[in-house]
Amino acid sequence: MADIHQWSLQSAPSRSGQRVTTIISKSPFVVGRVPEADLTLPLPDVSRLHAEITIESGTPWVADLGSSNGTFVNHQRLSESCALESGDVLHFGSVEFRLMPVEAPVQGAIAGGDRTVVRGVDLAASALPVGLGALKRAMVGPGLTSLFQGIVNPAGELVATEALGRGASTELASAPTQLFFLAESGGLERDLSARFRQIASELAFEQSPHLPLFVNTHPNELLDPDSLVQSLQNLPHVTHGGRLVLEVHENGLADPAFAQQFKESLAQMQVGLAYDDFGAGQSRLRELVESPPDYLKLDMGLIRDIDTANAAKQRLIASIASTAADLGVEVIAEGVETEAELACCRDMGIPLYQGFYFSKPHPQVR
């Protein structure tokens, strides 16, 4: 990538989801309360001349200008000038921005000019998580990994495995929800999702080349299905002779014609399609009937304590399993944790199972 000589300050989203994005188009670039500042923040906890950003050989630096409430970088108050990196979070008083290159657009951004006055946007509505720079380093290095959880048949035999991305860096959390929250704050959620799939497929198909591997997607990836399909083309399942299954939420494929075309595009690459978390939220049978996937994963909220659920709920789940079977769709019960839940799922005609009763997520495919 070419050297970046322009940077921007991107605010946290307001309640309406809008962000203010201001290009740092000069050096020094002054942040303060007065109209003469390059970024004017007319707020009582921002000093008249609060801080300044300078660019030296393409690297941004920030210095506090003797403000009353301080300038903070990644929640640390500055005592001297500090070099910055992409993704750092800057606080001027109670107001926060993320430093990003200008080539990284943000959805819902309101661009500023050479001088920007921020008004009418609640900049303190939500917090920007720190660590985006560490996440970027993890995505190109060894800072991410994958665990695997088995999918079994009624005999308890392993028939497939699901990849579960995790952080593996001391700079980052391990949990994927926290990693994706961080990624979303910098527009990296699609890149992180694709990287998790790459890591998982390399590990899984090397360990067990013929075992089907289920991999996940981020909902925003379905906004650009062509890019999503392209991200699968270089995964190693084809060269290893294995089968890849892409898990998506069926709400992202609400148009049956689009869903069918998407499924056909996947099939050309030997990739199957699974509707994930079916039964969580507004799951719709129309999509299941008009554009059936290869697999249907029943949300663990449906399966938990199913053995003690009322007869109406059990009949409903059994009906979904029967309908899916008629359509040639294999149903997987997620979150099976007890022998009683397993027995009930078997009685309802569900053929495949996943959950702690069989195995917890593990670094090895097993």
mmCIF file with all atom_site columns, N, CA, C and O in Angstrom, residues 151-157 159 294-296 298 317-318 320-322 324-325 328-333 342 344-354 358:
data_model
loop_
_atom_site.group_PDB
_atom_site.id
_atom_site.type_symbol
_atom_site.label_atom_id
_atom_site.label_alt_id
_atom_site.label_comp_id
_atom_site.label_asym_id
_atom_site.label_entity_id
_atom_site.label_seq_id
_atom_site.pdbx_PDB_ins_code
_atom_site.Cartn_x
_atom_site.Cartn_y
_atom_site.Cartn_z
_atom_site.occupancy
_atom_site.B_iso_or_equiv
_atom_site.pdbx_formal_charge
_atom_site.auth_seq_id
_atom_site.auth_comp_id
_atom_site.auth_asym_id
_atom_site.auth_atom_id
_atom_site.pdbx_PDB_model_num
ATOM 1   N N  . ILE A 1 151 ? -19.903 -31.594 14.866 1.00 0.00 ? 151 ILE A N  1
ATOM 2   C CA . ILE A 1 151 ? -21.308 -31.844 14.545 1.00 0.00 ? 151 ILE A CA 1
ATOM 3   C C  . ILE A 1 151 ? -21.431 -33.345 14.359 1.00 0.00 ? 151 ILE A C  1
ATOM 4   O O  . ILE A 1 151 ? -20.661 -33.941 13.596 1.00 0.00 ? 151 ILE A O  1
ATOM 5   N N  . VAL A 1 152 ? -22.377 -33.960 15.056 1.00 0.00 ? 152 VAL A N  1
ATOM 6   C CA . VAL A 1 152 ? -22.431 -35.423 15.097 1.00 0.00 ? 152 VAL A CA 1
ATOM 7   C C  . VAL A 1 152 ? -23.792 -35.929 14.633 1.00 0.00 ? 152 VAL A C  1
ATOM 8   O O  . VAL A 1 152 ? -24.788 -35.198 14.604 1.00 0.00 ? 152 VAL A O  1
ATOM 9   N N  . ASN A 1 153 ? -23.825 -37.225 14.290 1.00 0.00 ? 153 ASN A N  1
ATOM 10  C CA . ASN A 1 153 ? -25.064 -37.890 13.907 1.00 0.00 ? 153 ASN A CA 1
ATOM 11  C C  . ASN A 1 153 ? -25.677 -38.590 15.127 1.00 0.00 ? 153 ASN A C  1
ATOM 12  O O  . ASN A 1 153 ? -25.113 -38.526 16.227 1.00 0.00 ? 153 ASN A O  1
ATOM 13  N N  . PRO A 1 154 ? -26.832 -39.270 14.964 1.00 0.00 ? 154 PRO A N  1
ATOM 14  C CA . PRO A 1 154 ? -27.477 -39.898 16.133 1.00 0.00 ? 154 PRO A CA 1
ATOM 15  C C  . PRO A 1 154 ? -26.605 -40.917 16.862 1.00 0.00 ? 154 PRO A C  1
ATOM 16  O O  . PRO A 1 154 ? -26.799 -41.161 18.057 1.00 0.00 ? 154 PRO A O  1
ATOM 17  N N  . ALA A 1 155 ? -25.632 -41.504 16.159 1.00 0.00 ? 155 ALA A N  1
ATOM 18  C CA . ALA A 1 155 ? -24.737 -42.469 16.802 1.00 0.00 ? 155 ALA A CA 1
ATOM 19  C C  . ALA A 1 155 ? -23.573 -41.786 17.520 1.00 0.00 ? 155 ALA A C  1
ATOM 20  O O  . ALA A 1 155 ? -22.722 -42.459 18.099 1.00 0.00 ? 155 ALA A O  1
ATOM 21  N N  . GLY A 1 156 ? -23.535 -40.449 17.466 1.00 0.00 ? 156 GLY A N  1
ATOM 22  C CA . GLY A 1 156 ? -22.449 -39.716 18.106 1.00 0.00 ? 156 GLY A CA 1
ATOM 23  C C  . GLY A 1 156 ? -21.185 -39.644 17.273 1.00 0.00 ? 156 GLY A C  1
ATOM 24  O O  . GLY A 1 156 ? -20.136 -39.234 17.766 1.00 0.00 ? 156 GLY A O  1
ATOM 25  N N  . GLU A 1 157 ? -21.294 -40.018 15.998 1.00 0.00 ? 157 GLU A N  1
ATOM 26  C CA . GLU A 1 157 ? -20.130 -40.006 15.104 1.00 0.00 ? 157 GLU A CA 1
ATOM 27  C C  . GLU A 1 157 ? -19.931 -38.612 14.515 1.00 0.00 ? 157 GLU A C  1
ATOM 28  O O  . GLU A 1 157 ? -20.894 -37.947 14.108 1.00 0.00 ? 157 GLU A O  1
ATOM 29  N N  . VAL A 1 159 ? -19.451 -35.924 11.936 1.00 0.00 ? 159 VAL A N  1
ATOM 30  C CA . VAL A 1 159 ? -19.751 -35.837 10.505 1.00 0.00 ? 159 VAL A CA 1
ATOM 31  C C  . VAL A 1 159 ? -19.338 -34.487 9.920  1.00 0.00 ? 159 VAL A C  1
ATOM 32  O O  . VAL A 1 159 ? -19.268 -34.327 8.695  1.00 0.00 ? 159 VAL A O  1
ATOM 33  N N  . ASP A 1 294 ? -28.688 -25.975 2.198  1.00 0.00 ? 294 ASP A N  1
ATOM 34  C CA . ASP A 1 294 ? -28.249 -27.366 2.378  1.00 0.00 ? 294 ASP A CA 1
ATOM 35  C C  . ASP A 1 294 ? -28.446 -27.814 3.822  1.00 0.00 ? 294 ASP A C  1
ATOM 36  O O  . ASP A 1 294 ? -28.731 -28.988 4.076  1.00 0.00 ? 294 ASP A O  1
ATOM 37  N N  . TYR A 1 295 ? -28.279 -26.859 4.758  1.00 0.00 ? 295 TYR A N  1
ATOM 38  C CA . TYR A 1 295 ? -28.405 -27.169 6.173  1.00 0.00 ? 295 TYR A CA 1
ATOM 39  C C  . TYR A 1 295 ? -29.233 -26.082 6.856  1.00 0.00 ? 295 TYR A C  1
ATOM 40  O O  . TYR A 1 295 ? -29.219 -24.910 6.443  1.00 0.00 ? 295 TYR A O  1
ATOM 41  N N  . LEU A 1 296 ? -29.935 -26.477 7.916  1.00 0.00 ? 296 LEU A N  1
ATOM 42  C CA . LEU A 1 296 ? -30.682 -25.547 8.744  1.00 0.00 ? 296 LEU A CA 1
ATOM 43  C C  . LEU A 1 296 ? -30.254 -25.769 10.187 1.00 0.00 ? 296 LEU A C  1
ATOM 44  O O  . LEU A 1 296 ? -30.421 -26.867 10.733 1.00 0.00 ? 296 LEU A O  1
ATOM 45  N N  . LEU A 1 298 ? -30.846 -25.013 13.949 1.00 0.00 ? 298 LEU A N  1
ATOM 46  C CA . LEU A 1 298 ? -31.821 -24.516 14.906 1.00 0.00 ? 298 LEU A CA 1
ATOM 47  C C  . LEU A 1 298 ? -31.104 -23.829 16.060 1.00 0.00 ? 298 LEU A C  1
ATOM 48  O O  . LEU A 1 298 ? -30.195 -24.389 16.664 1.00 0.00 ? 298 LEU A O  1
ATOM 49  N N  . ILE A 1 317 ? -41.200 -27.518 16.511 1.00 0.00 ? 317 ILE A N  1
ATOM 50  C CA . ILE A 1 317 ? -39.841 -27.854 16.083 1.00 0.00 ? 317 ILE A CA 1
ATOM 51  C C  . ILE A 1 317 ? -39.839 -29.130 15.255 1.00 0.00 ? 317 ILE A C  1
ATOM 52  O O  . ILE A 1 317 ? -39.137 -29.230 14.240 1.00 0.00 ? 317 ILE A O  1
ATOM 53  N N  . ALA A 1 318 ? -40.646 -30.110 15.664 1.00 0.00 ? 318 ALA A N  1
ATOM 54  C CA . ALA A 1 318 ? -40.741 -31.345 14.882 1.00 0.00 ? 318 ALA A CA 1
ATOM 55  C C  . ALA A 1 318 ? -41.294 -31.062 13.487 1.00 0.00 ? 318 ALA A C  1
ATOM 56  O O  . ALA A 1 318 ? -40.857 -31.674 12.505 1.00 0.00 ? 318 ALA A O  1
ATOM 57  N N  . ILE A 1 320 ? -40.915 -28.207 11.798 1.00 0.00 ? 320 ILE A N  1
ATOM 58  C CA . ILE A 1 320 ? -39.840 -27.570 11.033 1.00 0.00 ? 320 ILE A CA 1
ATOM 59  C C  . ILE A 1 320 ? -38.863 -28.625 10.526 1.00 0.00 ? 320 ILE A C  1
ATOM 60  O O  . ILE A 1 320 ? -38.445 -28.602 9.361  1.00 0.00 ? 320 ILE A O  1
ATOM 61  N N  . ALA A 1 321 ? -38.492 -29.564 11.386 1.00 0.00 ? 321 ALA A N  1
ATOM 62  C CA . ALA A 1 321 ? -37.570 -30.632 10.987 1.00 0.00 ? 321 ALA A CA 1
ATOM 63  C C  . ALA A 1 321 ? -38.163 -31.477 9.873  1.00 0.00 ? 321 ALA A C  1
ATOM 64  O O  . ALA A 1 321 ? -37.465 -31.861 8.927  1.00 0.00 ? 321 ALA A O  1
ATOM 65  N N  . SER A 1 322 ? -39.467 -31.774 9.959  1.00 0.00 ? 322 SER A N  1
ATOM 66  C CA . SER A 1 322 ? -40.125 -32.582 8.930  1.00 0.00 ? 322 SER A CA 1
ATOM 67  C C  . SER A 1 322 ? -40.185 -31.835 7.603  1.00 0.00 ? 322 SER A C  1
ATOM 68  O O  . SER A 1 322 ? -39.915 -32.406 6.536  1.00 0.00 ? 322 SER A O  1
ATOM 69  N N  . ALA A 1 324 ? -38.183 -29.427 6.600  1.00 0.00 ? 324 ALA A N  1
ATOM 70  C CA . ALA A 1 324 ? -36.822 -29.342 6.065  1.00 0.00 ? 324 ALA A CA 1
ATOM 71  C C  . ALA A 1 324 ? -36.418 -30.657 5.415  1.00 0.00 ? 324 ALA A C  1
ATOM 72  O O  . ALA A 1 324 ? -35.814 -30.666 4.330  1.00 0.00 ? 324 ALA A O  1
ATOM 73  N N  . ALA A 1 325 ? -36.754 -31.779 6.046  1.00 0.00 ? 325 ALA A N  1
ATOM 74  C CA . ALA A 1 325 ? -36.414 -33.079 5.473  1.00 0.00 ? 325 ALA A CA 1
ATOM 75  C C  . ALA A 1 325 ? -37.084 -33.272 4.127  1.00 0.00 ? 325 ALA A C  1
ATOM 76  O O  . ALA A 1 325 ? -36.478 -33.798 3.179  1.00 0.00 ? 325 ALA A O  1
ATOM 77  N N  . GLY A 1 328 ? -35.165 -31.691 1.459  1.00 0.00 ? 328 GLY A N  1
ATOM 78  C CA . GLY A 1 328 ? -33.793 -32.161 1.294  1.00 0.00 ? 328 GLY A CA 1
ATOM 79  C C  . GLY A 1 328 ? -32.788 -31.390 2.107  1.00 0.00 ? 328 GLY A C  1
ATOM 80  O O  . GLY A 1 328 ? -31.585 -31.397 1.797  1.00 0.00 ? 328 GLY A O  1
ATOM 81  N N  . VAL A 1 329 ? -33.252 -30.712 3.168  1.00 0.00 ? 329 VAL A N  1
ATOM 82  C CA . VAL A 1 329 ? -32.393 -29.902 4.024  1.00 0.00 ? 329 VAL A CA 1
ATOM 83  C C  . VAL A 1 329 ? -32.062 -30.695 5.281  1.00 0.00 ? 329 VAL A C  1
ATOM 84  O O  . VAL A 1 329 ? -32.952 -31.247 5.927  1.00 0.00 ? 329 VAL A O  1
ATOM 85  N N  . GLU A 1 330 ? -30.782 -30.748 5.633  1.00 0.00 ? 330 GLU A N  1
ATOM 86  C CA . GLU A 1 330 ? -30.372 -31.421 6.865  1.00 0.00 ? 330 GLU A CA 1
ATOM 87  C C  . GLU A 1 330 ? -30.443 -30.435 8.030  1.00 0.00 ? 330 GLU A C  1
ATOM 88  O O  . GLU A 1 330 ? -29.919 -29.323 7.943  1.00 0.00 ? 330 GLU A O  1
ATOM 89  N N  . VAL A 1 331 ? -31.086 -30.864 9.105  1.00 0.00 ? 331 VAL A N  1
ATOM 90  C CA . VAL A 1 331 ? -31.295 -29.999 10.270 1.00 0.00 ? 331 VAL A CA 1
ATOM 91  C C  . VAL A 1 331 ? -30.266 -30.338 11.347 1.00 0.00 ? 331 VAL A C  1
ATOM 92  O O  . VAL A 1 331 ? -30.000 -31.514 11.619 1.00 0.00 ? 331 VAL A O  1
ATOM 93  N N  . ILE A 1 332 ? -29.708 -29.273 11.944 1.00 0.00 ? 332 ILE A N  1
ATOM 94  C CA . ILE A 1 332 ? -28.737 -29.415 13.026 1.00 0.00 ? 332 ILE A CA 1
ATOM 95  C C  . ILE A 1 332 ? -29.290 -28.709 14.261 1.00 0.00 ? 332 ILE A C  1
ATOM 96  O O  . ILE A 1 332 ? -29.652 -27.526 14.195 1.00 0.00 ? 332 ILE A O  1
ATOM 97  N N  . ALA A 1 333 ? -29.372 -29.419 15.366 1.00 0.00 ? 333 ALA A N  1
ATOM 98  C CA . ALA A 1 333 ? -29.780 -28.818 16.635 1.00 0.00 ? 333 ALA A CA 1
ATOM 99  C C  . ALA A 1 333 ? -28.536 -28.269 17.327 1.00 0.00 ? 333 ALA A C  1
ATOM 100 O O  . ALA A 1 333 ? -27.624 -29.016 17.667 1.00 0.00 ? 333 ALA A O  1
ATOM 101 N N  . LEU A 1 342 ? -30.937 -34.347 23.932 1.00 0.00 ? 342 LEU A N  1
ATOM 102 C CA . LEU A 1 342 ? -30.585 -35.153 22.768 1.00 0.00 ? 342 LEU A CA 1
ATOM 103 C C  . LEU A 1 342 ? -31.691 -36.146 22.442 1.00 0.00 ? 342 LEU A C  1
ATOM 104 O O  . LEU A 1 342 ? -32.092 -36.289 21.277 1.00 0.00 ? 342 LEU A O  1
ATOM 105 N N  . CYS A 1 344 ? -34.825 -35.983 23.120 1.00 0.00 ? 344 CYS A N  1
ATOM 106 C CA . CYS A 1 344 ? -35.999 -35.266 22.614 1.00 0.00 ? 344 CYS A CA 1
ATOM 107 C C  . CYS A 1 344 ? -35.788 -34.846 21.158 1.00 0.00 ? 344 CYS A C  1
ATOM 108 O O  . CYS A 1 344 ? -36.695 -34.956 20.329 1.00 0.00 ? 344 CYS A O  1
ATOM 109 N N  . CYS A 1 345 ? -34.588 -34.372 20.834 1.00 0.00 ? 345 CYS A N  1
ATOM 110 C CA . CYS A 1 345 ? -34.283 -33.981 19.455 1.00 0.00 ? 345 CYS A CA 1
ATOM 111 C C  . CYS A 1 345 ? -34.387 -35.187 18.514 1.00 0.00 ? 345 CYS A C  1
ATOM 112 O O  . CYS A 1 345 ? -34.898 -35.069 17.394 1.00 0.00 ? 345 CYS A O  1
ATOM 113 N N  . ARG A 1 346 ? -33.913 -36.320 18.962 1.00 0.00 ? 346 ARG A N  1
ATOM 114 C CA . ARG A 1 346 ? -34.030 -37.533 18.153 1.00 0.00 ? 346 ARG A CA 1
ATOM 115 C C  . ARG A 1 346 ? -35.496 -37.863 17.907 1.00 0.00 ? 346 ARG A C  1
ATOM 116 O O  . ARG A 1 346 ? -35.900 -38.189 16.787 1.00 0.00 ? 346 ARG A O  1
ATOM 117 N N  . ASP A 1 347 ? -36.313 -37.779 18.957 1.00 0.00 ? 347 ASP A N  1
ATOM 118 C CA . ASP A 1 347 ? -37.732 -38.099 18.825 1.00 0.00 ? 347 ASP A CA 1
ATOM 119 C C  . ASP A 1 347 ? -38.442 -37.141 17.868 1.00 0.00 ? 347 ASP A C  1
ATOM 120 O O  . ASP A 1 347 ? -39.430 -37.516 17.224 1.00 0.00 ? 347 ASP A O  1
ATOM 121 N N  . MET A 1 348 ? -37.938 -35.901 17.768 1.00 0.00 ? 348 MET A N  1
ATOM 122 C CA . MET A 1 348 ? -38.547 -34.919 16.873 1.00 0.00 ? 348 MET A CA 1
ATOM 123 C C  . MET A 1 348 ? -38.042 -35.049 15.441 1.00 0.00 ? 348 MET A C  1
ATOM 124 O O  . MET A 1 348 ? -38.434 -34.283 14.570 1.00 0.00 ? 348 MET A O  1
ATOM 125 N N  . GLY A 1 349 ? -37.135 -35.985 15.206 1.00 0.00 ? 349 GLY A N  1
ATOM 126 C CA . GLY A 1 349 ? -36.661 -36.228 13.849 1.00 0.00 ? 349 GLY A CA 1
ATOM 127 C C  . GLY A 1 349 ? -35.499 -35.374 13.405 1.00 0.00 ? 349 GLY A C  1
ATOM 128 O O  . GLY A 1 349 ? -35.225 -35.272 12.204 1.00 0.00 ? 349 GLY A O  1
ATOM 129 N N  . ILE A 1 350 ? -34.802 -34.761 14.349 1.00 0.00 ? 350 ILE A N  1
ATOM 130 C CA . ILE A 1 350 ? -33.626 -33.954 14.006 1.00 0.00 ? 350 ILE A CA 1
ATOM 131 C C  . ILE A 1 350 ? -32.433 -34.894 13.840 1.00 0.00 ? 350 ILE A C  1
ATOM 132 O O  . ILE A 1 350 ? -32.113 -35.647 14.757 1.00 0.00 ? 350 ILE A O  1
ATOM 133 N N  . PRO A 1 351 ? -31.740 -34.848 12.698 1.00 0.00 ? 351 PRO A N  1
ATOM 134 C CA . PRO A 1 351 ? -30.717 -35.858 12.420 1.00 0.00 ? 351 PRO A CA 1
ATOM 135 C C  . PRO A 1 351 ? -29.300 -35.518 12.872 1.00 0.00 ? 351 PRO A C  1
ATOM 136 O O  . PRO A 1 351 ? -28.465 -36.414 12.993 1.00 0.00 ? 351 PRO A O  1
ATOM 137 N N  . LEU A 1 352 ? -28.979 -34.227 13.122 1.00 0.00 ? 352 LEU A N  1
ATOM 138 C CA . LEU A 1 352 ? -27.609 -33.836 13.453 1.00 0.00 ? 352 LEU A CA 1
ATOM 139 C C  . LEU A 1 352 ? -27.616 -32.923 14.663 1.00 0.00 ? 352 LEU A C  1
ATOM 140 O O  . LEU A 1 352 ? -28.566 -32.158 14.882 1.00 0.00 ? 352 LEU A O  1
ATOM 141 N N  . TYR A 1 353 ? -26.492 -32.967 15.425 1.00 0.00 ? 353 TYR A N  1
ATOM 142 C CA . TYR A 1 353 ? -26.459 -32.257 16.703 1.00 0.00 ? 353 TYR A CA 1
ATOM 143 C C  . TYR A 1 353 ? -25.080 -31.628 16.937 1.00 0.00 ? 353 TYR A C  1
ATOM 144 O O  . TYR A 1 353 ? -24.059 -32.119 16.473 1.00 0.00 ? 353 TYR A O  1
ATOM 145 N N  . GLN A 1 354 ? -25.125 -30.541 17.723 1.00 0.00 ? 354 GLN A N  1
ATOM 146 C CA . GLN A 1 354 ? -23.902 -29.832 18.081 1.00 0.00 ? 354 GLN A CA 1
ATOM 147 C C  . GLN A 1 354 ? -24.090 -29.252 19.471 1.00 0.00 ? 354 GLN A C  1
ATOM 148 O O  . GLN A 1 354 ? -25.162 -28.730 19.789 1.00 0.00 ? 354 GLN A O  1
ATOM 149 N N  . PHE A 1 358 ? -21.540 -33.132 23.525 1.00 0.00 ? 358 PHE A N  1
ATOM 150 C CA . PHE A 1 358 ? -20.615 -33.928 22.714 1.00 0.00 ? 358 PHE A CA 1
ATOM 151 C C  . PHE A 1 358 ? -19.185 -33.421 22.826 1.00 0.00 ? 358 PHE A C  1
ATOM 152 O O  . PHE A 1 358 ? -18.252 -34.202 22.973 1.00 0.00 ? 358 PHE A O  1
#
